Amino acid sequence: MKILKFGGTCLASEDTLHRLTKVVKDTDADKVVVVSAASGVTNSIKEFLSKPRQENEIDDFLLKIKLRHVEMLPKKDGQKRKEAIEQIEAKVTKLERLLYGITYTEELTPRTNDLILSFGERLSTIVVASRLSHEGMDAVPMETDAIGMITNEQYGNAIAILDKCEKNMGPALHAAVKKGQVPVVTGFFGITDSGHVTTVGRSGTDYSAAVVGYSLGAGPIEIWKEVDGFMSADPKLVKDAFMLDTLSYEEAAELAYFGAQVLHPRAVHPARLKGIDIVIKNLFKPESPGTVIGKSKMTRKDIIKSVSYVPNVATFKVYDTGAGYKSGFLADVTDCFHKAGINIFSAATSQTCVAVLIDENDVPHAKKAFKVLMGTMGESYHVVSNMALICTVGEGFGQTKGVAARVFNAVAAKSVNVDLISAGASMVAYHFTVDKKDLKNTVQAIHDEFWGKELHQNTANNPVS
Ligand code: ASP
Ligand code: MG
């Protein structure tokens, strides 16, 4: 059985919808489809919620949303089209009630916010199911709150409770497939045990697809998008970057977390637990094998497989003489950031300083949050802004002599200063920061060092043993 996940960019035009339909039709296996909201829809809902709004703006907004989805339906008039339009209208009516509700009460809780955001996927599944039915498949839209994708209560960034999902969604989806149906499942949201809708984080449909794969105990999970797969580096920075055939779960997780915008970092976890492959596929080149992420730990002769980056980070350094001896110091610093909702990319500690890497945009919140700690913990702090975080990834990194030296020599040869290094936590990745202005040079230098200036497509995944 295959899980086919389509992102918003696959629901962007008549052409992409046509390609999507063809991919599903040509998939010669039992299948479950998982879809994101159509391109731009979640953003437009989010934007509408973020501004003060008048009652009379709601109708215009909803009309646009409705037309956008109706226009994506198969053009041929008939009973099926009529039914799909009715389904869309029913969803829009529910959304309308919610929008009036929050406008009257002038209140938007995280819970209601998640419920409203889920409508992008509720609508897109109707469209996709209708397109597939038009091609002769028995496709049925299925909403993840109805079929029991249970999550914790962390609104906006919920985590699936996998054993409960397996118990609920597994049998529901298996039964549908057994009947010959093609379930078209909503990505992006689930439901708490107490019955409230939760979203799993922006671009989270990859994660939903992995949870579906886990629940069915089936795979591969194909992630269909508009790019080839994971690359040896960002082709916008490195002209001779090439596509990677295989990655281990750990490599993919590190790359996804540290900037490669190919896969949602959390999608790896459920797939790894069941040993299910994730395959990144290009909607515009369906014949291309894409990048396969799975159990196989393929090492390249030169160890490094890819170099990724996060372009806007800052190092927040907290100084305290004797920080190394004060028990709970690191916990207090990270707790302070956690409570302020600030994500920490990486951390390093020394006798007198704890340094954490955060998104540049979070610096003002971090300073505010940190004031509370000053005096009791931490004597002073210093923020190093305008940094970029570079991540080099390869299975076998942690066990091979001389790789780090080659990375840092290549970078030093370009006169780039390395600020903070984090190595050893992961056996497959090294991270370090450089000044943002040196980002392109650094990525290029590492790529040149390990792959020379020409394409080495054939040796990209050369096993050493
Ligand atoms: N529609 C959601 C978003 O835009 C989820 C997704 O695209 O995967 O974030
Ligand atoms: Mg999206």
Short mmCIF file of C-alpha atoms and ligand atoms in Angstrom, two decimals:
data_model
loop_
_atom_site.label_atom_id
_atom_site.label_comp_id
_atom_site.label_asym_id
_atom_site.label_seq_id
_atom_site.Cartn_x
_atom_site.Cartn_y
_atom_site.Cartn_z
CA MET A 1 0.00 0.00 0.00
CA LYS A 2 1.24 3.50 -0.78
CA ILE A 3 0.60 6.76 1.05
CA LEU A 4 0.62 9.62 -1.45
CA LYS A 5 1.00 13.07 0.06
CA PHE A 6 0.41 16.17 -2.04
CA GLY A 7 1.45 19.61 -0.80
CA GLY A 8 -0.31 22.91 -1.50
CA THR A 9 1.83 23.55 -4.58
CA CYS A 10 0.30 20.44 -6.18
CA LEU A 11 -3.08 22.17 -5.79
CA ALA A 12 -2.08 25.40 -7.43
CA SER A 13 -3.30 25.27 -11.04
CA GLU A 14 -5.21 23.20 -13.56
CA ASP A 15 -1.89 21.75 -14.69
CA THR A 16 -0.73 20.62 -11.24
CA LEU A 17 -4.17 19.19 -10.44
CA HIS A 18 -4.08 17.26 -13.67
CA ARG A 19 -0.62 15.90 -12.78
CA LEU A 20 -1.76 14.99 -9.27
CA THR A 21 -4.72 13.05 -10.62
CA LYS A 22 -2.49 11.22 -13.08
CA VAL A 23 -0.02 10.22 -10.36
CA VAL A 24 -2.80 8.72 -8.24
CA LYS A 25 -4.37 6.98 -11.23
CA ASP A 26 -1.02 5.55 -12.36
CA THR A 27 -0.18 4.24 -8.89
CA ASP A 28 -0.70 0.56 -9.32
CA ALA A 29 -1.21 -0.36 -5.66
CA ASP A 30 -3.69 0.19 -2.87
CA LYS A 31 -3.35 3.81 -1.87
CA VAL A 32 -4.30 6.46 0.62
CA VAL A 33 -3.99 10.10 -0.42
CA VAL A 34 -3.14 12.84 2.10
CA VAL A 35 -3.44 16.49 1.06
CA SER A 36 -2.54 19.96 2.28
CA ALA A 37 -4.71 22.99 1.74
CA ALA A 38 -4.56 24.47 -1.77
CA SER A 39 -1.60 26.77 -2.30
CA GLY A 40 -1.94 30.01 -0.31
CA VAL A 41 -5.23 29.12 1.41
CA THR A 42 -3.90 28.53 4.95
CA ASN A 43 -1.91 31.76 4.65
CA SER A 44 -4.97 33.71 3.55
CA ILE A 45 -7.04 32.38 6.47
CA LYS A 46 -4.21 33.15 8.86
CA GLU A 47 -3.91 36.66 7.54
CA PHE A 48 -7.65 37.21 7.79
CA LEU A 49 -7.54 36.13 11.44
CA SER A 50 -4.58 38.31 12.26
CA LYS A 51 -6.23 41.62 11.36
CA PRO A 52 -9.09 43.42 13.04
CA ARG A 53 -12.06 42.73 10.81
CA GLN A 54 -15.51 44.11 10.17
CA GLU A 55 -18.54 41.89 9.80
CA ASN A 56 -19.04 42.96 6.20
CA GLU A 57 -15.58 41.73 5.18
CA ILE A 58 -16.44 38.14 6.07
CA ASP A 59 -18.75 37.56 3.10
CA ASP A 60 -16.20 38.75 0.55
CA PHE A 61 -13.49 36.62 2.08
CA LEU A 62 -15.65 33.49 2.10
CA LEU A 63 -16.86 34.06 -1.43
CA LYS A 64 -13.25 34.13 -2.63
CA ILE A 65 -12.45 30.92 -0.76
CA LYS A 66 -15.54 29.21 -2.14
CA LEU A 67 -14.90 30.25 -5.74
CA ARG A 68 -11.26 29.24 -5.50
CA HIS A 69 -12.31 25.68 -4.61
CA VAL A 70 -15.25 25.44 -6.98
CA GLU A 71 -12.97 26.51 -9.84
CA MET A 72 -10.66 23.59 -9.07
CA LEU A 73 -13.46 21.01 -9.47
CA PRO A 74 -13.73 19.03 -12.71
CA LYS A 75 -15.52 21.24 -15.22
CA LYS A 76 -18.03 18.71 -16.49
CA ASP A 77 -21.52 19.46 -15.19
CA GLY A 78 -23.41 16.64 -13.60
CA GLN A 79 -24.52 15.10 -10.35
CA LYS A 80 -20.98 14.61 -9.00
CA ARG A 81 -20.02 18.24 -9.52
CA LYS A 82 -23.28 19.33 -7.89
CA GLU A 83 -22.53 17.16 -4.85
CA ALA A 84 -18.99 18.49 -4.54
CA ILE A 85 -20.24 22.08 -4.70
CA GLU A 86 -22.75 21.28 -1.95
CA GLN A 87 -19.96 19.80 0.18
CA ILE A 88 -17.85 22.92 -0.34
CA GLU A 89 -20.79 25.15 0.56
CA ALA A 90 -21.44 23.18 3.73
CA LYS A 91 -17.83 23.70 4.85
CA VAL A 92 -17.92 27.39 3.97
CA THR A 93 -21.10 27.79 6.03
CA LYS A 94 -19.37 26.28 9.06
CA LEU A 95 -16.40 28.54 8.54
CA GLU A 96 -18.74 31.51 8.25
CA ARG A 97 -20.28 30.74 11.65
CA LEU A 98 -16.85 30.52 13.22
CA LEU A 99 -15.72 33.80 11.68
CA TYR A 100 -18.85 35.62 12.85
CA GLY A 101 -18.36 34.09 16.28
CA ILE A 102 -14.85 35.41 16.73
CA THR A 103 -15.80 38.78 15.24
CA TYR A 104 -18.69 39.27 17.68
CA THR A 105 -16.79 38.06 20.69
CA GLU A 106 -13.56 39.77 19.66
CA GLU A 107 -11.79 36.76 20.98
CA LEU A 108 -9.63 34.17 19.26
CA THR A 109 -8.25 31.40 21.43
CA PRO A 110 -5.49 29.04 20.22
CA ARG A 111 -8.13 26.31 20.13
CA THR A 112 -10.52 28.21 17.86
CA ASN A 113 -7.58 29.37 15.77
CA ASP A 114 -6.64 25.75 15.03
CA LEU A 115 -10.23 24.80 14.25
CA ILE A 116 -10.54 27.66 11.76
CA LEU A 117 -7.19 26.91 10.10
CA SER A 118 -8.25 23.30 9.52
CA PHE A 119 -10.78 24.42 6.90
CA GLY A 120 -8.12 24.74 4.19
CA GLU A 121 -7.62 20.98 4.26
CA ARG A 122 -11.32 20.20 4.73
CA LEU A 123 -11.95 22.03 1.46
CA SER A 124 -8.97 20.73 -0.51
CA THR A 125 -9.84 17.08 0.15
CA ILE A 126 -13.29 17.65 -1.38
CA VAL A 127 -11.64 19.02 -4.52
CA VAL A 128 -9.08 16.22 -4.82
CA ALA A 129 -11.65 13.47 -4.16
CA SER A 130 -13.88 14.99 -6.79
CA ARG A 131 -11.05 15.08 -9.38
CA LEU A 132 -10.15 11.47 -8.66
CA SER A 133 -13.81 10.35 -8.83
CA HIS A 134 -14.06 12.09 -12.18
CA GLU A 135 -11.27 9.77 -13.38
CA GLY A 136 -13.25 6.72 -12.32
CA MET A 137 -11.81 6.13 -8.85
CA ASP A 138 -14.05 5.68 -5.82
CA ALA A 139 -12.42 8.52 -3.89
CA VAL A 140 -13.79 9.66 -0.53
CA PRO A 141 -12.75 12.74 1.47
CA MET A 142 -11.94 11.80 5.08
CA GLU A 143 -11.31 14.25 7.89
CA THR A 144 -8.68 13.34 10.45
CA ASP A 145 -10.80 14.54 13.39
CA ALA A 146 -13.57 12.18 12.30
CA ILE A 147 -11.30 9.15 11.87
CA GLY A 148 -9.41 9.75 15.11
CA MET A 149 -5.94 11.15 14.52
CA ILE A 150 -5.45 11.79 18.22
CA THR A 151 -2.90 14.39 19.32
CA ASN A 152 -1.83 16.03 22.53
CA GLU A 153 -3.27 19.44 23.46
CA GLN A 154 -0.45 21.60 22.14
CA TYR A 155 -2.50 23.84 19.85
CA GLY A 156 -0.57 25.06 16.83
CA ASN A 157 2.13 22.44 17.21
CA ALA A 158 0.39 19.27 18.31
CA ILE A 159 2.04 15.86 18.46
CA ALA A 160 0.22 12.71 17.39
CA ILE A 161 -0.35 10.01 19.98
CA LEU A 162 0.69 7.23 17.68
CA ASP A 163 -0.81 4.20 19.38
CA LYS A 164 -4.23 5.88 19.52
CA CYS A 165 -3.97 6.97 15.88
CA GLU A 166 -3.08 3.43 14.93
CA LYS A 167 -6.06 2.06 16.82
CA ASN A 168 -8.53 4.50 15.24
CA MET A 169 -7.25 5.44 11.81
CA GLY A 170 -5.69 2.10 10.91
CA PRO A 171 -8.93 0.07 10.80
CA ALA A 172 -10.96 2.96 9.30
CA LEU A 173 -8.55 3.42 6.40
CA HIS A 174 -7.89 -0.29 5.87
CA ALA A 175 -11.65 -0.92 5.67
CA ALA A 176 -12.12 1.82 3.07
CA VAL A 177 -9.22 0.55 0.94
CA LYS A 178 -10.54 -2.99 1.18
CA LYS A 179 -13.85 -1.78 -0.24
CA GLY A 180 -11.92 -0.44 -3.23
CA GLN A 181 -12.09 3.18 -2.12
CA VAL A 182 -9.31 5.75 -2.33
CA PRO A 183 -9.40 7.70 0.96
CA VAL A 184 -8.41 11.35 0.53
CA VAL A 185 -7.32 12.37 4.02
CA THR A 186 -6.89 15.87 5.43
CA GLY A 187 -3.33 16.78 6.41
CA PHE A 188 -2.30 19.35 9.01
CA PHE A 189 -4.73 18.66 11.83
CA GLY A 190 -5.95 16.09 14.30
CA ILE A 191 -8.09 16.05 17.42
CA THR A 192 -7.47 15.80 21.14
CA ASP A 193 -8.90 13.05 23.28
CA SER A 194 -11.43 15.56 24.56
CA GLY A 195 -12.61 16.35 21.04
CA HIS A 196 -10.88 19.62 20.09
CA VAL A 197 -9.20 20.18 16.75
CA THR A 198 -5.44 20.76 16.85
CA THR A 199 -3.00 21.65 14.08
CA VAL A 200 0.42 20.04 13.91
CA GLY A 201 2.46 23.08 12.81
CA ARG A 202 2.84 24.94 9.52
CA SER A 203 3.64 22.69 6.57
CA GLY A 204 2.75 19.78 8.84
CA THR A 205 0.98 17.62 6.25
CA ASP A 206 4.20 15.63 5.69
CA TYR A 207 3.95 14.70 9.35
CA SER A 208 0.25 13.79 8.99
CA ALA A 209 1.16 11.53 6.04
CA ALA A 210 3.80 9.80 8.17
CA VAL A 211 1.23 9.32 10.96
CA VAL A 212 -1.15 7.78 8.42
CA GLY A 213 1.67 5.46 7.24
CA TYR A 214 2.39 4.50 10.84
CA SER A 215 -1.29 3.87 11.57
CA LEU A 216 -1.65 1.63 8.54
CA GLY A 217 1.72 -0.04 9.06
CA ALA A 218 2.20 0.62 5.34
CA GLY A 219 4.39 2.46 2.92
CA PRO A 220 6.26 3.87 1.18
CA ILE A 221 5.11 7.38 2.02
CA GLU A 222 5.53 9.40 -1.16
CA ILE A 223 5.84 13.15 -0.64
CA TRP A 224 4.92 14.82 -3.94
CA LYS A 225 6.21 18.34 -4.49
CA GLU A 226 7.69 20.65 -7.08
CA VAL A 227 11.36 19.78 -6.45
CA ASP A 228 13.48 16.70 -7.16
CA GLY A 229 14.34 15.71 -3.61
CA PHE A 230 17.16 16.37 -1.18
CA MET A 231 20.22 17.95 -2.80
CA SER A 232 23.91 17.99 -1.90
CA ALA A 233 23.45 21.76 -1.28
CA ASP A 234 20.93 24.48 -2.03
CA PRO A 235 21.16 24.91 -5.84
CA LYS A 236 20.46 28.63 -5.33
CA LEU A 237 23.87 28.88 -3.62
CA VAL A 238 25.84 26.13 -5.33
CA LYS A 239 25.45 25.74 -9.09
CA ASP A 240 26.80 22.18 -9.25
CA ALA A 241 24.64 20.82 -6.42
CA PHE A 242 23.09 17.46 -7.27
CA MET A 243 20.23 15.29 -6.13
CA LEU A 244 20.74 12.60 -3.47
CA ASP A 245 19.36 9.11 -4.12
CA THR A 246 19.23 7.91 -0.54
CA LEU A 247 19.41 9.25 2.99
CA SER A 248 19.12 7.57 6.35
CA TYR A 249 16.34 8.73 8.69
CA GLU A 250 18.88 10.55 10.86
CA GLU A 251 20.46 12.36 7.92
CA ALA A 252 17.07 13.45 6.58
CA ALA A 253 15.94 14.63 10.01
CA GLU A 254 19.08 16.73 10.52
CA LEU A 255 18.89 18.25 7.05
CA ALA A 256 15.18 18.95 7.34
CA TYR A 257 15.60 20.52 10.74
CA PHE A 258 18.55 22.63 9.65
CA GLY A 259 17.09 24.39 6.71
CA ALA A 260 16.48 22.02 3.79
CA GLN A 261 12.87 22.88 2.96
CA VAL A 262 12.12 19.51 1.40
CA LEU A 263 10.46 17.61 4.22
CA HIS A 264 8.87 18.58 7.52
CA PRO A 265 11.46 17.52 10.13
CA ARG A 266 8.89 15.75 12.26
CA ALA A 267 7.77 13.44 9.44
CA VAL A 268 10.79 11.20 9.99
CA HIS A 269 9.84 10.06 13.48
CA PRO A 270 6.67 7.97 12.82
CA ALA A 271 8.20 6.50 9.65
CA ARG A 272 11.37 5.44 11.42
CA LEU A 273 9.46 3.74 14.23
CA LYS A 274 7.91 1.36 11.69
CA GLY A 275 10.83 1.25 9.25
CA ILE A 276 8.70 2.75 6.47
CA ASP A 277 10.47 4.49 3.57
CA ILE A 278 9.71 8.12 2.76
CA VAL A 279 10.25 9.00 -0.90
CA ILE A 280 10.45 12.60 -2.10
CA LYS A 281 8.95 12.80 -5.60
CA ASN A 282 8.74 15.57 -8.16
CA LEU A 283 5.27 16.17 -9.61
CA PHE A 284 6.87 17.47 -12.78
CA LYS A 285 9.16 14.43 -13.20
CA PRO A 286 7.17 11.46 -11.91
CA GLU A 287 9.55 9.01 -13.63
CA SER A 288 12.51 10.25 -11.56
CA PRO A 289 13.15 8.00 -8.52
CA GLY A 290 13.56 10.94 -6.11
CA THR A 291 15.28 10.71 -2.73
CA VAL A 292 14.55 7.59 -0.68
CA ILE A 293 14.76 8.06 3.08
CA GLY A 294 14.91 4.82 4.97
CA LYS A 295 16.75 2.31 7.09
CA SER A 296 19.71 1.78 4.82
CA LYS A 297 22.77 3.56 6.11
CA MET A 298 24.59 4.27 2.92
CA THR A 299 27.92 6.01 3.44
CA ARG A 300 29.66 7.96 0.74
CA LYS A 301 33.37 7.50 0.35
CA ASP A 302 33.81 11.14 1.28
CA ILE A 303 31.31 10.87 4.16
CA ILE A 304 29.54 14.19 3.73
CA LYS A 305 26.31 13.92 1.82
CA SER A 306 24.85 17.36 2.08
CA VAL A 307 25.33 20.81 3.48
CA SER A 308 22.29 22.84 4.53
CA TYR A 309 21.82 26.10 6.38
CA VAL A 310 19.51 28.35 8.36
CA PRO A 311 20.12 31.89 7.12
CA ASN A 312 18.97 34.03 10.08
CA VAL A 313 20.20 33.00 13.47
CA ALA A 314 21.58 34.77 16.50
CA THR A 315 23.75 33.44 19.31
CA PHE A 316 22.43 34.41 22.72
CA LYS A 317 25.28 34.11 25.20
CA VAL A 318 24.57 34.10 28.92
CA TYR A 319 27.63 34.74 31.10
CA ASP A 320 28.08 33.68 34.67
CA THR A 321 31.39 32.98 36.34
CA GLY A 322 31.09 29.42 37.46
CA ALA A 323 28.15 28.60 35.21
CA GLY A 324 29.72 25.20 34.75
CA TYR A 325 29.36 24.43 38.47
CA LYS A 326 25.87 25.78 39.09
CA SER A 327 23.51 22.90 38.81
CA GLY A 328 20.34 23.83 36.99
CA PHE A 329 21.94 26.75 35.16
CA LEU A 330 21.48 25.31 31.67
CA ALA A 331 17.98 24.13 32.61
CA ASP A 332 17.03 27.63 33.78
CA VAL A 333 18.29 29.25 30.60
CA THR A 334 16.52 26.79 28.29
CA ASP A 335 13.37 26.86 30.44
CA CYS A 336 13.29 30.64 30.15
CA PHE A 337 13.37 30.38 26.33
CA HIS A 338 10.86 27.55 26.30
CA LYS A 339 8.36 29.56 28.36
CA ALA A 340 8.73 32.46 25.94
CA GLY A 341 7.89 30.07 23.06
CA ILE A 342 11.37 30.44 21.55
CA ASN A 343 12.85 27.50 19.71
CA ILE A 344 16.51 26.69 20.39
CA PHE A 345 18.40 25.32 17.38
CA SER A 346 21.48 24.28 19.28
CA ALA A 347 23.34 24.99 22.52
CA ALA A 348 26.94 24.95 23.73
CA THR A 349 28.24 25.46 27.25
CA SER A 350 31.54 26.36 28.89
CA GLN A 351 32.69 27.17 32.40
CA THR A 352 31.54 30.79 32.12
CA CYS A 353 28.98 30.87 29.36
CA VAL A 354 25.91 29.14 27.99
CA ALA A 355 25.35 29.94 24.32
CA VAL A 356 22.10 29.13 22.58
CA LEU A 357 21.28 29.54 18.92
CA ILE A 358 17.91 31.05 18.16
CA ASP A 359 16.06 32.57 15.21
CA GLU A 360 17.15 36.17 14.67
CA ASN A 361 13.48 37.25 14.81
CA ASP A 362 13.18 35.88 18.34
CA VAL A 363 15.95 38.09 19.77
CA PRO A 364 13.61 40.85 21.12
CA HIS A 365 11.44 38.24 22.94
CA ALA A 366 14.55 36.50 24.20
CA LYS A 367 15.92 39.70 25.71
CA LYS A 368 12.61 40.40 27.38
CA ALA A 369 12.26 36.88 28.73
CA PHE A 370 15.81 36.83 29.92
CA LYS A 371 15.48 39.90 32.12
CA VAL A 372 13.66 37.70 34.63
CA LEU A 373 16.72 35.52 35.09
CA MET A 374 19.28 38.28 35.38
CA GLY A 375 20.59 38.62 38.88
CA THR A 376 19.52 35.21 40.12
CA MET A 377 21.09 33.29 37.28
CA GLY A 378 23.38 34.91 34.76
CA GLU A 379 25.49 37.99 35.30
CA SER A 380 25.22 39.41 31.82
CA TYR A 381 24.33 38.46 28.29
CA HIS A 382 25.51 39.27 24.81
CA VAL A 383 23.77 38.72 21.51
CA VAL A 384 25.71 37.96 18.33
CA SER A 385 23.34 38.82 15.48
CA ASN A 386 23.42 38.31 11.71
CA MET A 387 24.73 34.80 11.80
CA ALA A 388 24.01 31.83 9.57
CA LEU A 389 23.95 28.26 10.80
CA ILE A 390 25.62 25.69 8.55
CA CYS A 391 24.90 21.99 8.90
CA THR A 392 27.01 19.28 7.29
CA VAL A 393 25.45 15.84 7.27
CA GLY A 394 26.66 12.33 6.54
CA GLU A 395 26.26 8.86 8.02
CA GLY A 396 29.62 7.83 9.46
CA PHE A 397 30.62 11.40 10.31
CA GLY A 398 31.03 10.61 13.98
CA GLN A 399 33.28 7.59 13.34
CA THR A 400 35.61 8.91 10.66
CA LYS A 401 38.90 10.68 11.24
CA GLY A 402 39.73 13.94 9.54
CA VAL A 403 36.32 14.93 8.16
CA ALA A 404 35.82 17.84 10.53
CA ALA A 405 39.36 19.04 9.83
CA ARG A 406 38.61 19.05 6.10
CA VAL A 407 35.40 21.02 6.63
CA PHE A 408 37.04 23.67 8.78
CA ASN A 409 40.20 23.91 6.65
CA ALA A 410 38.08 24.49 3.56
CA VAL A 411 36.17 27.22 5.38
CA ALA A 412 39.34 28.79 6.83
CA ALA A 413 40.91 28.86 3.35
CA LYS A 414 38.15 31.32 2.40
CA SER A 415 39.09 33.49 5.41
CA VAL A 416 35.73 32.81 6.99
CA ASN A 417 35.58 32.93 10.75
CA VAL A 418 33.69 30.12 12.49
CA ASP A 419 31.89 31.26 15.63
CA LEU A 420 30.10 28.46 17.42
CA ILE A 421 30.58 24.77 16.70
CA SER A 422 28.33 21.96 17.79
CA ALA A 423 29.58 18.46 17.12
CA GLY A 424 29.18 15.07 18.67
CA ALA A 425 25.55 15.27 19.75
CA SER A 426 24.48 13.72 16.50
CA MET A 427 26.68 11.05 14.96
CA VAL A 428 25.62 12.17 11.50
CA ALA A 429 25.91 15.97 11.64
CA TYR A 430 28.15 18.92 12.53
CA HIS A 431 26.77 22.44 12.84
CA PHE A 432 28.54 25.73 13.09
CA THR A 433 27.80 29.42 12.70
CA VAL A 434 29.42 32.01 10.46
CA ASP A 435 28.68 35.63 9.73
CA LYS A 436 25.67 35.86 7.41
CA LYS A 437 27.70 37.62 4.73
CA ASP A 438 29.93 34.52 4.49
CA LEU A 439 27.08 32.06 4.01
CA LYS A 440 27.40 31.48 0.26
CA ASN A 441 31.19 31.26 0.36
CA THR A 442 31.11 28.76 3.19
CA VAL A 443 28.56 26.44 1.59
CA GLN A 444 30.42 26.61 -1.72
CA ALA A 445 33.78 25.92 -0.04
CA ILE A 446 32.48 22.76 1.65
CA HIS A 447 30.80 21.58 -1.52
CA ASP A 448 34.00 22.14 -3.52
CA GLU A 449 36.09 20.35 -0.92
CA PHE A 450 33.96 17.21 -0.98
CA TRP A 451 32.70 17.11 -4.54
CA GLY A 452 35.14 19.16 -6.57
CA LYS A 453 33.78 21.63 -9.02
CA GLU A 454 32.07 19.17 -11.35
CA LEU A 455 29.02 17.03 -10.97
CA HIS A 456 29.66 13.70 -9.29
CA GLN A 457 26.20 12.34 -9.70
CA ASN A 458 27.39 8.77 -10.14
CA THR A 459 29.45 8.69 -7.01
CA ALA A 460 26.96 10.57 -4.86
CA ASN A 461 25.87 7.52 -2.96
CA ASN A 462 28.81 5.25 -3.50
CA PRO A 463 28.86 2.75 -0.67
CA VAL A 464 32.24 2.26 0.95
CA SER A 465 31.46 -1.21 2.06
N1 ASP B 1 -1.83 23.91 4.98
C1 ASP B 1 -0.89 23.87 6.05
C2 ASP B 1 0.13 25.01 5.91
O1 ASP B 1 0.10 25.73 4.92
C3 ASP B 1 -0.22 22.55 6.15
C4 ASP B 1 0.66 22.17 4.97
O2 ASP B 1 0.76 22.89 3.99
O3 ASP B 1 1.27 21.11 5.04
O4 ASP B 1 0.93 25.18 6.76
MG MG B 2 1.10 24.65 2.83
#
